[in-house]
Amino acid sequence: MRKAMVERVGAGTINHLALIGNFLPRQCGLATFTTDVYKAVRDRFPDVRVDVWAMDDHPGRYAYPPAVTGAIAQHDLSAYLAAARAIEASGAQAIWLQHEYGIYGGPAGEHILSLLDRTTLPLIVTLHTVLEKPSADERRVLEGLLQRAARIVVMAEKGREILQRVYGANPRQIVMIPHGVPDRPLLDPNQLKPRFGWEGRPVVLTFGLLAPNKGIETIISALPAAVARHPDLLYVVLGATHPNLVAHEGERYRDHLKALAAEKGVAANVEFVDAFLEHDELLEYLQAADIYATPYTNPAQITSGTLSYAIGVGKPVISTPYVHATEILADGHGVLVDFGDAQAFARDIDRLLSNDRDRLALSRRAYARGRTMIWPRLAEAAMAETEAAVAARPRRIVASAPALRPLAPDFSAVERMSDATGMLQHSIYSVPDRRHGYCIDDNARALMLMSAMPELDDERCDKWTTVYASFVQYAWNPDKRRFRNFMHFDRSWCEDVGSEDSNGRTIWALGVTARDARAAKHRDWASVMFDATAAVALDLHSPRAQAFAMLGAAAMLEAKPGHELARTILQRFPDTHLELLAETRRPEWQWFEIVLAYDNARLPEALIRAGMALNRQDLIDCGLHTLEWICSKQISPEGRFRAVGTESFGRPYAEPLQFDQQPLEAQATVDACLAAHAATGEQRWVDEAMRAYGWFLGANDLDLPLASVADGGCFDGLMPNGLNRNQGAESILALQLANCAISGLARKAIPVAGASRAVA
């Protein structure tokens, strides 16, 4: 079966990969590995395009080759998100991630999860470290990779066992592919020794970035006994000091090793080659050695590229029994000695140097094992697994637009998220998460919902209107003359003054309640609170906060046509918004700001409502024009509503990005389009409202409904790889307010194109 998969890969089934990892000239083992992987795939499958995304710990330092499509700044989260967008748009069929702790930003490298969350492509992960005792952050990150990956590649069977036992990984998800090695002939070391000045000397070699966990001290401590039997013995320590070590302490560790060699009386038998070598030169050093030693101190080391390379060129190996060594040297393919056992290293170095027959036999066995690990074999195996992952990926069939079945408003989920204090902000799935407490934004929205649900029985309506109104009332800070926003679960406030947006939204809720509340007592309360607090709107600077206040003032003018404060608010801000539009607009950009943000449609909606209240056609016309423009930015190629994703926020004069799409945008568009219909009577605005409403029901980029029909809930967002299945207050309220708005069309007998039945 594996052979058949490889043959299909060779036929060109996979033609485009995104490869993420370190890359030369960055000096580390993972950079060498990723570079070798790239070359192996390109050599074995020349028709496959491989885009390399190099992790960059020092942006601007490395002169990357043309093979590198882009560099990702290690600690810059925005760089990960930008890379995700570029990979998603590139046409790549899969992502192959090289994972090692320490090369990605965030706690335990969690930034890489943000990149992966924003792609829809099948993921193959090669794990270069599998920790048996991870920290909490390390476990969380690896479990995140396991959840996202179609295939997890390990380089030792022990890695498979740890993943299943410690992390509960699915065994069908895991594949073992040995570390790749170069395809070099088996040579007599004496042919190459003159090149390095080693003629006539038996050579033991260790190579790799120099660091304390390499155990070099053990070999140096073994040398006096070995040199006593082989006076010309030379121990070569090949490799630059690890860059992280140099950054913290310079060459202190290398100097320590030199001092130890002098102390042991073997300084003349130790040669330090302080260099990060090019590929071919490194292999020649290896081929010139008689014995390769890996005295590593970490028993859990799953992967050693240096050990694999040594086996690949047929070196007799003496090693401590770390995981990778015990597997690759099993069955007589090398010699294992205990950790830190200098006497054992001395004994086995002497034995192999004293017995040419044993040493050469071990060399041939190692070389034969290496033939199974050469880079073309790794490339074939990895591409076969990639093809299997891509083939198993569910094929999305774009469905024709279904006949919409608008939902009747349902208070169940709102009630589930509420208690005697108010509505809680967040949930874990559908269960309220009390850790994050409450906010006035959600309680103001909930208060507006109470006025929009004629289906709700009087007793529940009275109870919950009072609860949400009480929250708003308690949030008012008379000393600061501002509303607070965030409250802990213990009812203590997190702040003295809330954001401008939260203050503007609260004024909006008070105006709507004064106009629409079912009970006169609640209308009276809202009118008094509006009179006492709405003057804060005059100090707002945020365009959205001003828009929210305008919507509240327009509602209050409907409730009380002569209301002076409401009229003052409505007269204050519209001209400011017209000036903003004049300053920022371009032929291709008809918007009030140079960026898109959240709740975008509220800006034109506020102008339309203000124009209707003040009898100003210029405001209505501007609102209609800008609403038409923002609606044009919220349509997918299939003609469905595409909410402006949160990744779009803050990008000057840039087209909106697709994800993460949130319910707030769909609800705002529904309301704004119905305001446009109220101002013009044009059916097209109802159709546009229904397009946005359909997003909740599955007429979206992923054909996934966000509405939880059975209980009135709504998922928190549309991500590249599916739904955010939490159901927070903002999302639930967005759905239910949209349901109420569409229900209002039915009550007014306004035709709804595409609806398969009337709203109950």
Short mmCIF file of C-alpha atoms in Angstrom, two decimals, residues 3 53 55 68 192 289 335 340 392 415 450-451 474 506 525 563 584 642 679 745:
data_model
loop_
_atom_site.label_atom_id
_atom_site.label_comp_id
_atom_site.label_asym_id
_atom_site.label_seq_id
_atom_site.Cartn_x
_atom_site.Cartn_y
_atom_site.Cartn_z
CA LYS A 3 4.49 1.69 -2.47
CA TRP A 53 8.42 29.86 5.34
CA MET A 55 11.20 31.16 11.21
CA VAL A 68 12.58 31.03 1.01
CA LEU A 192 40.28 12.02 3.60
CA ALA A 289 36.79 10.00 11.26
CA VAL A 335 27.81 0.54 20.69
CA GLY A 340 28.53 9.85 31.94
CA ALA A 392 -8.80 12.21 3.13
CA GLU A 415 -31.83 33.23 29.75
CA MET A 450 -36.47 42.72 25.69
CA SER A 451 -38.23 45.47 23.74
CA TYR A 474 -25.82 50.29 38.69
CA THR A 506 -25.78 52.18 26.63
CA TRP A 525 -37.26 54.54 33.83
CA HIS A 563 -36.65 65.91 23.22
CA THR A 584 -10.60 59.52 3.96
CA ARG A 642 -19.04 37.40 4.12
CA ALA A 679 -35.92 55.30 4.32
CA LEU A 745 -40.73 42.22 8.37
#
